[in-house]
Tab-separated table of C-alpha atoms in Angstrom:
chain	number	residue	atom	x	y	z
A	1207	MET	CA	80.295	52.971	48.658
A	1208	VAL	CA	81.157	56.270	46.343
A	1209	GLU	CA	82.168	59.388	48.175
A	1210	PHE	CA	82.110	62.599	46.481
A	1211	VAL	CA	83.589	66.288	47.806
A	1212	GLY	CA	82.978	69.535	46.134
A	1213	ASN	CA	85.546	72.400	46.382
A	1214	ASP	CA	83.090	74.624	47.766
A	1215	ASN	CA	82.536	73.031	51.364
A	1216	GLU	CA	79.285	70.929	49.872
A	1217	ASP	CA	78.237	68.168	51.902
A	1218	VAL	CA	79.649	64.127	51.059
A	1219	ILE	CA	77.222	61.983	49.139
A	1220	GLU	CA	77.840	58.580	49.843
A	1221	ASP	CA	76.362	55.878	47.777
A	1222	VAL	CA	76.212	52.424	48.665
A	1223	ILE	CA	77.496	49.546	46.334
A	1224	GLU	CA	77.104	45.828	46.482
A	1225	GLU	CA	79.611	43.809	44.282
A	1226	VAL	CA	78.811	41.008	42.949
A	1227	ASN	CA	80.822	37.663	41.722
A	1228	ILE	CA	80.399	36.739	38.194
A	1229	THR	CA	80.146	32.872	37.862
A	1230	ASP	CA	81.919	30.881	35.736
A	1231	ASP	CA	79.159	29.769	33.709
A	1232	GLU	CA	77.855	33.719	33.481
A	1233	GLU	CA	81.538	34.080	31.645
A	1234	GLU	CA	80.907	31.263	29.418
A	1235	ASN	CA	77.691	32.860	28.205
A	1236	GLY	CA	79.403	36.185	27.751
A	1237	ALA	CA	78.153	38.278	30.508
A	1238	ASP	CA	79.330	41.604	29.454
A	1239	ASP	CA	82.310	41.365	26.649
A	1240	ASP	CA	83.354	45.088	27.483
A	1241	VAL	CA	86.000	44.660	30.752
A	1242	VAL	CA	85.952	47.990	32.493
A	1243	SER	CA	88.965	48.992	34.927
A	1244	PRO	CA	88.911	49.263	38.553
A	1245	PRO	CA	88.976	52.876	39.691
A	1246	PHE	CA	92.205	54.576	41.034
A	1247	VAL	CA	93.581	57.173	42.249
A	1248	GLY	CA	93.513	60.302	39.492
A	1249	MET	CA	90.992	58.858	37.703
A	1250	VAL	CA	89.088	62.113	36.204
A	1251	PHE	CA	85.208	62.174	34.991
A	1252	GLN	CA	83.693	64.872	33.183
A	1253	SER	CA	80.268	64.766	35.412
A	1254	TRP	CA	78.478	63.091	38.448
A	1255	GLU	CA	76.648	61.118	35.527
A	1256	GLU	CA	79.374	59.627	34.392
A	1257	VAL	CA	80.584	58.466	37.635
A	1258	ASP	CA	77.651	56.867	38.281
A	1259	THR	CA	77.240	54.980	35.335
A	1260	TYR	CA	81.045	54.015	35.445
A	1261	TYR	CA	80.482	52.634	39.086
A	1262	LYS	CA	77.141	51.054	38.293
A	1263	ARG	CA	78.624	48.686	35.583
A	1264	ARG	CA	81.854	48.381	35.997
A	1265	ARG	CA	83.909	44.845	35.962
A	1266	VAL	CA	87.153	43.862	37.216
A	1267	GLU	CA	88.542	40.087	36.938
A	1268	GLY	CA	84.828	38.245	36.614
A	1269	LYS	CA	83.439	40.973	39.108
A	1270	ARG	CA	80.963	43.651	38.401
A	1271	VAL	CA	79.802	46.367	40.644
A	1272	TYR	CA	76.202	47.958	41.132
A	1273	SER	CA	75.654	50.950	42.807
A	1274	THR	CA	72.770	52.808	44.257
A	1275	ARG	CA	72.727	56.445	45.597
A	1276	ASP	CA	71.028	56.889	48.714
A	1277	GLU	CA	69.889	60.091	50.802
A	1278	LEU	CA	72.765	62.363	51.965
A	1279	GLY	CA	74.443	61.083	55.069
A	1280	THR	CA	72.970	57.387	54.775
A	1281	LYS	CA	75.556	54.870	55.477
A	1282	ARG	CA	74.045	51.213	54.846
A	1283	SER	CA	77.466	49.470	53.988
A	1284	LYS	CA	78.334	49.946	57.745
A	1285	LYS	CA	75.926	47.088	58.228
A	1286	CYS	CA	78.420	44.687	57.097
A	1287	ASP	CA	81.762	46.775	58.004
A	1288	CYS	CA	82.452	46.341	54.014
A	1289	PRO	CA	85.451	48.758	53.363
A	1290	VAL	CA	84.763	49.211	49.068
A	1291	LEU	CA	84.379	52.706	48.405
A	1292	MET	CA	85.232	55.424	45.786
A	1293	TYR	CA	86.262	58.919	46.837
A	1294	CYS	CA	85.945	61.784	44.441
A	1295	ASN	CA	86.651	65.510	44.506
A	1296	ARG	CA	84.883	67.995	42.282
A	1297	THR	CA	87.599	70.321	40.631
A	1298	LYS	CA	86.837	74.135	40.266
A	1299	ASP	CA	86.403	73.382	36.103
A	1300	GLY	CA	83.159	70.895	37.450
A	1301	GLU	CA	85.810	67.745	37.012
A	1302	TRP	CA	85.235	64.542	39.459
A	1303	VAL	CA	88.469	63.186	40.386
A	1304	VAL	CA	88.938	60.130	42.519
A	1305	LYS	CA	91.278	60.765	45.498
A	1306	ARG	CA	90.796	57.316	47.077
A	1307	ALA	CA	89.804	53.881	46.204
A	1308	VAL	CA	89.089	50.700	47.986
A	1309	ASN	CA	88.146	47.995	45.754
A	1310	GLU	CA	87.642	44.815	47.586
A	1311	HIS	CA	85.063	43.643	49.627
A	1312	LYS	CA	85.169	42.149	53.361
A	1313	ASN	CA	82.402	40.326	55.825
A	1314	HIS	CA	80.052	39.348	52.872
A	1315	PHE	CA	79.578	37.195	49.939
A	1316	PRO	CA	77.579	39.412	47.313
A	1317	THR	CA	76.510	37.615	43.992
A	1318	PRO	CA	74.769	38.512	40.541
A	1319	ARG	CA	71.262	37.426	42.079
A	1320	LYS	CA	71.536	39.687	44.875
A	1321	SER	CA	71.254	42.891	42.349
A	1322	ARG	CA	67.942	42.375	42.045
A	1323	TYR	CA	67.416	43.434	46.079
A	1324	VAL	CA	68.639	46.451	45.524
A	1325	PRO	CA	65.831	49.050	44.711
A	1326	ARG	CA	67.704	50.861	41.909
A	1327	TYR	CA	67.813	48.105	39.723
A	1328	ARG	CA	64.394	46.653	40.549
A	1329	GLN	CA	62.836	50.106	39.740
A	1330	GLU	CA	64.967	49.714	35.696
A	1331	ASP	CA	63.642	46.608	35.250
A	1332	ILE	CA	59.932	47.705	35.343
A	1333	THR	CA	59.512	48.456	31.840
A	1334	SER	CA	56.586	50.447	30.457
A	1335	LEU	CA	55.312	46.771	29.204
A	1336	VAL	CA	55.404	45.276	32.659
A	1337	LYS	CA	53.554	48.738	33.863
A	1338	MET	CA	50.987	47.921	31.171
A	1339	LYS	CA	50.276	44.514	32.139
A	1340	LEU	CA	50.127	45.546	35.689
A	1341	PHE	CA	47.197	47.951	35.262
A	1342	ASN	CA	45.501	45.901	32.762
A	1343	ASP	CA	45.428	42.878	34.784
A	1344	TYR	CA	44.724	44.908	38.215
A	1345	ASN	CA	42.006	47.028	36.568
A	1346	SER	CA	40.512	43.233	34.920
A	1347	GLY	CA	40.439	41.989	39.174
A	1348	ALA	CA	43.325	40.289	39.539
A	1349	ASN	CA	45.404	40.982	42.588
A	1350	VAL	CA	48.907	42.059	42.933
A	1351	PRO	CA	50.352	38.804	43.977
A	1352	GLN	CA	48.438	36.955	41.004
A	1353	ILE	CA	50.121	39.146	38.520
A	1354	PHE	CA	53.319	39.117	40.193
A	1355	ASN	CA	53.303	35.041	39.749
A	1356	CYS	CA	52.116	35.290	36.430
A	1357	LEU	CA	54.950	37.885	35.656
A	1358	ALA	CA	57.265	35.268	37.388
A	1359	SER	CA	56.121	32.441	35.242
A	1360	GLU	CA	56.405	34.454	32.028
A	1361	ARG	CA	60.650	34.780	33.336
A	1362	ASN	CA	60.813	30.916	34.314
A	1363	GLY	CA	60.748	31.574	38.001
A	1364	VAL	CA	60.282	34.422	41.083
A	1365	GLU	CA	64.461	33.893	40.757
A	1366	ASN	CA	64.587	35.832	37.598
A	1367	VAL	CA	62.482	38.723	38.428
A	1368	THR	CA	64.261	41.733	39.797
A	1369	PHE	CA	61.788	43.331	41.271
A	1370	THR	CA	59.234	42.344	44.057
A	1371	LYS	CA	55.321	42.462	44.721
A	1372	LYS	CA	56.106	45.660	47.042
A	1373	ASP	CA	57.487	47.479	43.658
A	1374	LEU	CA	54.213	46.583	42.063
A	1375	GLN	CA	52.162	47.622	44.977
A	1376	ASN	CA	53.741	50.958	45.291
A	1377	ILE	CA	53.078	51.972	41.538
A	1378	ILE	CA	49.227	50.942	41.775
A	1379	ALA	CA	49.186	52.768	44.767
A	1380	ARG	CA	51.142	56.085	43.378
A	1381	ASP	CA	48.859	55.634	40.794
A	1382	LYS	CA	45.794	55.946	43.062
A	1383	ALA	CA	47.306	58.895	44.451
A	1384	GLU	CA	47.601	60.840	41.622
A	1385	LYS	CA	43.839	60.083	40.592
A	1386	MET	CA	43.035	61.386	44.367
A	1387	LYS	CA	44.763	64.112	44.388
A	1388	GLU	CA	41.405	66.088	44.274
A	1389	GLY	CA	39.902	63.747	46.476
A	1390	ASP	CA	38.433	60.551	46.061
A	1391	TRP	CA	34.698	61.667	45.404
A	1392	ASN	CA	35.867	63.951	43.122
A	1393	ALA	CA	37.704	61.256	41.180
A	1394	MET	CA	34.410	59.131	41.324
A	1395	TRP	CA	32.597	61.992	39.922
A	1396	LYS	CA	35.070	62.586	36.874
A	1397	TYR	CA	34.443	58.739	36.165
A	1398	PHE	CA	31.037	59.456	36.030
A	1399	LYS	CA	31.159	62.240	33.771
A	1400	ALA	CA	33.556	60.434	31.265
A	1401	MET	CA	31.395	57.639	31.260
A	1402	SER	CA	28.068	59.841	30.412
A	1403	THR	CA	30.131	61.264	27.986
A	1404	ASP	CA	31.071	58.305	25.960
A	1405	ASN	CA	27.550	56.587	26.253
A	1406	GLU	CA	24.685	58.816	27.341
A	1407	ASN	CA	22.943	55.861	28.219
A	1408	PHE	CA	25.026	55.529	31.620
A	1409	PHE	CA	23.097	56.707	34.566
A	1410	HIS	CA	24.299	58.005	37.736
A	1411	LYS	CA	22.790	60.266	40.433
A	1412	HIS	CA	24.333	61.478	44.158
A	1413	ARG	CA	23.592	63.194	47.338
A	1414	VAL	CA	25.736	65.073	49.242
A	1415	GLY	CA	25.217	66.178	53.314
A	1416	GLU	CA	25.029	69.387	54.918
A	1417	ASP	CA	28.801	69.281	55.185
A	1418	ASN	CA	29.019	69.154	51.380
A	1419	ARG	CA	30.225	65.503	51.767
A	1420	LEU	CA	29.163	62.358	49.759
A	1421	LYS	CA	26.048	61.080	51.455
A	1422	ASP	CA	24.859	58.395	48.783
A	1423	VAL	CA	25.373	57.395	45.187
A	1424	MET	CA	23.862	54.757	42.589
A	1425	TRP	CA	24.748	54.120	39.151
A	1426	VAL	CA	23.518	52.000	36.701
A	1427	ASP	CA	25.926	50.999	33.264
A	1428	ALA	CA	23.977	51.261	29.875
A	1429	ARG	CA	24.391	47.474	29.417
A	1430	SER	CA	22.580	46.722	32.587
A	1431	ARG	CA	19.696	49.189	32.033
A	1432	ALA	CA	19.355	47.290	28.262
A	1433	ALA	CA	19.557	43.813	30.365
A	1434	TYR	CA	16.620	45.471	32.557
A	1435	GLU	CA	14.126	45.333	29.436
A	1436	GLU	CA	14.572	41.974	28.749
A	1437	PHE	CA	14.878	40.164	32.305
A	1438	GLY	CA	13.882	42.907	34.502
A	1439	ASP	CA	10.872	40.741	35.538
A	1440	VAL	CA	12.083	39.903	39.112
A	1441	VAL	CA	14.791	41.861	41.008
A	1442	VAL	CA	16.713	40.967	44.066
A	1443	PHE	CA	17.903	43.509	46.122
A	1444	ASP	CA	20.811	42.804	48.255
A	1445	SER	CA	22.935	45.243	50.595
A	1446	THR	CA	24.690	42.970	52.750
A	1447	TYR	CA	27.456	41.800	50.644
A	1448	LEU	CA	30.063	44.230	52.274
A	1449	THR	CA	30.382	47.876	53.568
A	1450	ASN	CA	33.938	49.721	52.591
A	1451	GLU	CA	36.140	51.597	54.658
A	1452	TYR	CA	33.963	54.447	54.485
A	1453	ASP	CA	31.519	52.704	56.169
A	1454	LEU	CA	29.044	53.036	53.342
A	1455	PRO	CA	27.357	49.690	52.068
A	1456	PHE	CA	27.398	48.170	48.655
A	1457	SER	CA	24.208	47.690	47.651
A	1458	ASN	CA	22.979	45.797	44.183
A	1459	PHE	CA	20.319	45.427	42.180
A	1460	VAL	CA	20.548	41.455	40.840
A	1461	GLY	CA	18.380	39.588	37.772
A	1462	VAL	CA	18.431	36.825	36.298
A	1463	ASN	CA	18.724	36.290	32.500
A	1464	HIS	CA	17.576	33.312	29.938
A	1465	HIS	CA	20.510	31.163	30.663
A	1466	GLY	CA	19.991	31.277	34.319
A	1467	GLN	CA	23.013	33.712	34.765
A	1468	THR	CA	22.878	36.214	37.169
A	1469	ILE	CA	23.255	39.747	35.698
A	1470	LEU	CA	23.463	43.272	37.518
A	1471	LEU	CA	21.174	45.904	37.356
A	1472	GLY	CA	22.445	48.797	39.045
A	1473	CYS	CA	24.645	49.454	42.216
A	1474	ALA	CA	24.907	52.034	45.343
A	1475	LEU	CA	27.187	53.327	48.067
A	1476	LEU	CA	24.625	54.013	50.976
A	1477	SER	CA	25.251	56.249	54.093
A	1478	HIS	CA	22.211	55.032	56.279
A	1479	GLU	CA	19.953	52.198	55.501
A	1480	ASP	CA	16.618	53.678	56.536
A	1481	SER	CA	13.559	54.190	54.845
A	1482	GLU	CA	13.998	57.629	53.626
A	1483	THR	CA	17.644	56.488	51.976
A	1484	PHE	CA	15.873	53.165	50.324
A	1485	GLU	CA	13.403	55.884	49.125
A	1486	TRP	CA	15.681	57.805	47.425
A	1487	LEU	CA	17.502	54.904	46.006
A	1488	PHE	CA	14.530	53.163	44.694
A	1489	THR	CA	13.068	56.297	43.224
A	1490	GLU	CA	16.130	57.184	41.382
A	1491	TRP	CA	16.306	53.463	39.976
A	1492	LEU	CA	13.189	52.669	39.010
A	1493	SER	CA	13.735	56.415	36.927
A	1494	CYS	CA	16.804	55.223	35.360
A	1495	MET	CA	14.525	52.066	34.124
A	1496	SER	CA	11.884	54.213	32.397
A	1497	ASN	CA	9.575	53.805	35.622
A	1498	LYS	CA	9.108	50.054	34.524
A	1499	LYS	CA	8.390	48.484	37.486
A	1500	PRO	CA	9.098	44.749	38.029
A	1501	ILE	CA	6.862	42.061	39.008
A	1502	GLY	CA	8.398	40.591	41.877
A	1503	PHE	CA	11.022	42.396	44.370
A	1504	LEU	CA	12.922	40.141	46.662
A	1505	THR	CA	14.916	42.148	50.015
A	1506	ASP	CA	15.888	40.700	53.493
A	1507	GLN	CA	13.939	41.168	56.060
A	1508	ASP	CA	14.939	44.882	56.572
A	1509	ALA	CA	11.518	46.731	57.987
A	1510	ALA	CA	12.803	50.076	56.306
A	1511	MET	CA	13.127	48.620	52.903
A	1512	ARG	CA	9.724	47.027	53.473
A	1513	LYS	CA	8.436	50.693	54.096
A	1514	ALA	CA	10.650	52.780	51.021
A	1515	LEU	CA	9.021	49.641	48.515
A	1516	ARG	CA	5.287	50.804	49.768
A	1517	GLU	CA	5.685	54.198	48.922
A	1518	VAL	CA	7.701	53.694	45.242
A	1519	MET	CA	6.574	50.642	44.155
A	1520	PRO	CA	3.250	49.597	45.977
A	1521	ASP	CA	1.577	47.848	43.149
A	1522	VAL	CA	5.174	45.509	42.718
A	1523	ARG	CA	4.705	41.743	44.636
A	1524	HIS	CA	7.496	42.375	47.387
A	1525	ARG	CA	9.144	39.221	48.522
A	1526	TRP	CA	11.791	38.699	51.414
A	1527	CYS	CA	14.485	35.934	50.013
A	1528	LEU	CA	14.384	32.743	51.522
A	1529	TRP	CA	18.136	32.322	51.136
A	1530	HIS	CA	18.732	35.335	53.759
A	1531	ILE	CA	16.102	33.311	56.395
A	1532	LEU	CA	17.952	30.250	56.193
A	1533	THR	CA	21.181	31.336	56.458
A	1534	LYS	CA	20.226	32.730	60.304
A	1535	PHE	CA	19.021	29.361	61.247
A	1536	SER	CA	21.645	28.222	62.753
A	1537	HIS	CA	22.657	31.524	64.503
A	1538	LYS	CA	19.106	31.546	66.043
A	1539	LEU	CA	18.454	28.094	66.490
A	1540	GLU	CA	21.624	26.602	67.512
A	1541	LYS	CA	21.084	27.089	71.412
A	1542	TYR	CA	18.423	23.856	71.085
A	1543	ASN	CA	19.751	20.325	71.931
A	1544	ASP	CA	17.986	19.023	68.951
A	1545	TYR	CA	18.880	21.664	66.803
A	1546	GLU	CA	19.827	19.531	63.916
A	1547	LEU	CA	16.402	17.680	63.816
A	1548	PHE	CA	14.628	20.490	64.421
A	1549	LYS	CA	16.227	22.326	61.526
A	1550	VAL	CA	15.743	19.271	59.057
A	1551	GLU	CA	12.015	19.095	60.229
A	1552	LEU	CA	11.426	23.207	59.423
A	1553	HIS	CA	13.326	23.017	55.983
A	1554	ASN	CA	10.913	19.726	54.922
A	1555	VAL	CA	7.810	21.935	55.791
A	1556	ILE	CA	8.978	25.018	53.715
A	1557	TYR	CA	10.091	23.432	51.132
A	1558	ASN	CA	7.614	20.351	50.552
A	1559	SER	CA	4.311	22.051	51.426
A	1560	LEU	CA	2.023	22.323	48.639
A	1561	THR	CA	-0.425	24.185	49.659
A	1562	GLN	CA	-0.775	27.478	52.128
A	1563	ASN	CA	-2.653	25.462	54.599
A	1564	GLU	CA	-0.562	22.034	54.725
A	1565	PHE	CA	2.406	24.429	55.480
A	1566	GLU	CA	0.784	25.972	58.369
A	1567	VAL	CA	-0.408	22.778	59.380
A	1568	GLN	CA	2.823	21.145	59.406
A	1569	TRP	CA	4.721	24.106	61.090
A	1570	THR	CA	2.618	24.227	64.092
A	1571	ASP	CA	3.124	20.590	64.324
A	1572	VAL	CA	7.082	20.879	64.136
A	1573	ILE	CA	6.882	23.888	66.503
A	1574	LYS	CA	4.940	21.728	68.955
A	1575	LYS	CA	6.933	19.015	68.860
A	1576	TYR	CA	10.748	20.674	69.795
A	1577	LYS	CA	8.645	23.416	72.308
A	1578	PRO	CA	11.139	26.665	71.236
A	1579	GLU	CA	9.598	28.086	74.037
A	1580	GLY	CA	10.158	32.223	73.853
A	1581	GLU	CA	11.673	32.020	70.607
A	1582	ILE	CA	10.380	35.640	69.167
A	1583	TRP	CA	12.126	34.969	65.916
A	1584	LEU	CA	10.233	31.977	64.678
A	1585	ALA	CA	6.953	33.751	65.747
A	1586	GLY	CA	7.814	36.443	63.667
A	1587	LEU	CA	8.713	34.457	60.932
A	1588	TYR	CA	5.526	32.807	60.967
A	1589	HIS	CA	3.234	36.053	61.372
A	1590	GLY	CA	5.382	37.076	57.862
A	1591	ARG	CA	5.083	33.715	55.944
A	1592	LYS	CA	3.302	35.184	53.290
A	1593	MET	CA	6.546	37.341	52.437
A	1594	TRP	CA	8.587	34.420	52.045
A	1595	VAL	CA	7.472	30.664	52.271
A	1596	PRO	CA	7.366	28.983	48.694
A	1597	ALA	CA	3.555	27.975	49.037
A	1598	PHE	CA	2.538	31.278	49.329
A	1599	MET	CA	4.272	32.365	46.055
A	1600	ASN	CA	2.655	30.038	43.498
A	1601	GLY	CA	1.010	31.492	40.505
A	1602	MET	CA	3.663	33.807	40.065
A	1603	PHE	CA	6.580	34.154	37.805
A	1604	TRP	CA	9.365	34.229	40.189
A	1605	ALA	CA	12.450	33.346	37.494
A	1606	GLY	CA	13.451	30.396	39.754
A	1607	MET	CA	14.411	32.877	42.367
A	1608	LYS	CA	11.892	32.440	44.709
A	1609	SER	CA	13.861	29.779	46.647
A	1610	THR	CA	17.103	29.753	45.045
A	1611	GLN	CA	18.030	33.171	45.658
A	1612	ARG	CA	20.711	35.017	43.402
A	1613	SER	CA	21.992	36.629	46.921
A	1614	GLU	CA	23.984	33.679	47.403
A	1615	SER	CA	25.708	34.061	44.117
A	1616	ILE	CA	26.614	37.998	44.997
A	1617	ASN	CA	29.622	37.097	46.149
A	1618	ARG	CA	30.809	35.003	43.057
A	1619	PHE	CA	29.643	37.583	41.180
A	1620	PHE	CA	31.818	40.691	42.461
A	1621	ASP	CA	34.774	38.737	44.266
A	1622	GLY	CA	37.889	39.382	42.415
A	1623	PHE	CA	36.515	42.976	41.227
A	1624	VAL	CA	35.690	44.696	44.661
A	1625	ASP	CA	36.331	44.474	48.318
A	1626	LYS	CA	36.293	46.572	51.894
A	1627	HIS	CA	39.441	48.497	50.703
A	1628	THR	CA	38.062	49.647	47.226
A	1629	ARG	CA	38.427	53.140	47.117
A	1630	LEU	CA	35.395	55.011	45.645
A	1631	PHE	CA	36.395	56.034	42.572
A	1632	GLU	CA	37.289	52.329	42.094
A	1633	PHE	CA	33.825	50.690	42.386
A	1634	ALA	CA	32.475	51.987	39.192
A	1635	PRO	CA	35.571	50.673	36.848
A	1636	PHE	CA	35.406	47.315	38.555
A	1637	TYR	CA	31.374	47.281	38.489
A	1638	ILE	CA	31.893	47.621	34.534
A	1639	LYS	CA	34.385	45.093	34.587
A	1640	ALA	CA	32.390	42.833	36.541
A	1641	VAL	CA	29.490	43.032	34.198
A	1642	GLU	CA	31.275	42.695	31.235
A	1643	SER	CA	32.785	39.733	32.875
A	1644	ARG	CA	29.165	38.266	33.022
A	1645	ALA	CA	28.057	39.622	29.390
A	1646	ASN	CA	30.938	37.283	27.855
A	1647	ASP	CA	29.417	34.672	30.058
A	1648	GLU	CA	25.961	35.023	28.313
A	1649	GLN	CA	27.387	35.808	25.154
A	1650	GLN	CA	29.424	32.359	25.814
A	1651	ALA	CA	26.137	30.537	26.408
A	1652	ASP	CA	24.564	31.938	23.231
A	1653	ALA	CA	26.743	30.956	21.081
A	1654	ALA	CA	26.874	27.577	22.269
A	1655	ASP	CA	23.373	27.419	21.928
A	1656	GLN	CA	23.351	27.911	18.313
A	1657	ARG	CA	26.111	25.121	17.745
A	1658	ALA	CA	24.633	22.200	19.430
A	1659	VAL	CA	20.761	21.028	19.903
A	1660	ARG	CA	20.748	18.680	23.075
A	1661	PRO	CA	19.070	15.066	22.493
A	1662	LEU	CA	15.311	14.448	23.748
A	1663	ALA	CA	15.734	11.915	26.882
A	1664	THR	CA	11.690	11.291	26.158
A	1665	GLN	CA	9.057	10.869	23.872
A	1666	PHE	CA	6.723	13.185	25.440
A	1667	MET	CA	5.411	16.184	22.784
A	1668	VAL	CA	6.073	18.651	25.398
A	1669	GLU	CA	9.903	18.406	25.974
A	1670	ARG	CA	9.980	18.511	22.133
A	1671	ALA	CA	8.409	21.781	22.243
A	1672	PHE	CA	10.531	23.554	24.867
A	1673	ARG	CA	13.745	22.617	23.072
A	1674	LYS	CA	12.515	24.892	20.496
A	1675	VAL	CA	12.445	27.821	22.860
A	1676	TYR	CA	14.303	27.531	25.590
A	1677	THR	CA	18.261	27.930	25.938
A	1678	ASP	CA	20.288	24.800	26.721
A	1679	ALA	CA	20.596	26.003	30.571
A	1680	LYS	CA	16.626	25.843	30.808
A	1681	PHE	CA	15.911	22.880	28.906
A	1682	LEU	CA	17.856	20.994	30.940
A	1683	GLU	CA	15.239	21.533	33.778
A	1684	VAL	CA	12.460	20.790	31.620
A	1685	GLN	CA	14.496	17.375	30.745
A	1686	GLU	CA	14.865	16.561	34.732
A	1687	GLN	CA	10.839	17.455	35.339
A	1688	CYS	CA	9.836	14.862	32.035
A	1689	ASN	CA	12.430	11.980	33.325
A	1690	ARG	CA	11.058	12.300	37.094
A	1691	VAL	CA	7.504	11.848	35.595
A	1692	LEU	CA	8.534	8.466	33.643
A	1693	TYR	CA	8.734	7.109	37.427
A	1694	LEU	CA	5.606	8.399	38.638
A	1695	THR	CA	2.307	5.600	38.454
A	1696	SER	CA	-1.461	7.313	39.272
A	1697	LEU	CA	-3.468	6.255	41.884
A	1698	GLU	CA	-6.209	8.273	41.902
A	1699	THR	CA	-7.747	11.427	39.543
A	1700	ILE	CA	-10.297	13.914	41.268
A	1701	MET	CA	-12.470	16.138	39.454
A	1702	VAL	CA	-12.719	19.025	41.827
A	1703	SER	CA	-14.587	21.117	39.265
A	1704	ALA	CA	-15.127	21.290	35.516
A	1705	GLU	CA	-11.203	22.662	35.212
A	1706	VAL	CA	-9.184	21.613	37.931
A	1707	ALA	CA	-8.346	18.065	38.601
A	1708	HIS	CA	-6.585	16.881	41.658
A	1709	HIS	CA	-3.965	14.001	40.362
A	1710	LYS	CA	-2.140	11.334	43.459
A	1711	LEU	CA	0.872	9.821	41.968
A	1712	GLU	CA	3.642	7.277	43.527
A	1713	ASP	CA	6.999	8.253	42.725
């Protein structure tokens, strides 16, 4: 340690040091060419900084000393009872004179690598370039451990990194604290204002409660508004992905593009999941989209959403997400002995019924077979069958989302960008990052379509026609159907009317 005593009864400052042995290999590689003599009684320094610089990097007989200045009165060196110290006294002229020096370590074996565990030296290695990479990667969705591992890889191993994951986390925390000096919501509001200034098509609305605290907030970026113009026929609304630390459910509007990829059409943080709140959100979202209503709107079975949609978009075809319903089967029906068989038969009825009557007959048969007495949930599903069963959605365009819902891909969309610990002011920029990531996927798919044309699988003219107008991803779906037709045999054709014929086929 280094002790300094002023000549006017000043407090003693103790500086904990660690001395590390330089190995022979380091000597051969020229660890340092300047050899600094060890401290001795009578040495004079012009300032505290000069003392600190000297004792921090001094090298004696193949040894280097590192020091870190602690708070007044701290004596960490007592942990191993090492006697090394340099005791200085400040003269009337402001110089610092060594009064006592002990240079030999005892009770521990310091090495060069151990210097990276001393906070002072860890911080010195966190350069501006390291910080720039840290913030760029973090704002792109990478977490601190991932960033640390990447930095370690660049340095050929963790042992060559002189800072820790905790150091990087502290830098991120300090940056967040700086942005939140005026409050989390104010930071978010400033971001919205900056985005609106940069792009007038960035849309955001909010409400505050009687206590003047944030109640609800929604936003849609320019890219999402443009995407809705092209792909706004069918929208999935989801509020089940996550709830943040403020107990504000993270809700989102989702669609699908011409490659079958999920696209984001807006986000919101809501204080309540009641009809009044959803009515406010749907009204503002529709206003953002120039009051252009979708053809179909898919949600979960929430009654409040259903009521709000009736008020705001009464002409829009509202349906329940089949994916949400099927995920509840295990929770609702696992109490029955034949649950697995029961579930399989229900799935067959749901997916394989071609007409409404066929579904109703087969569903009734399955219920009679397994006798789930008193099962109110199943009774409710049957009562609301027009809201979710595929057979009741025929004749409408659902962009492939009536059965394979986009809700299941919400997790993949946002994972790595937002989680329950995401602060208010971080949601919007992370949302932008997620949208940009998906936009890049779309651009890559567009480029791939321009470069190559998929070979035809059959001689059907319809396949050749669709290849000219469809993207490769959607054309693959056409090819799948064309291939399946090759294995069909026509058994009977019945003319129902002049325009309708029923074909009986064998697969």
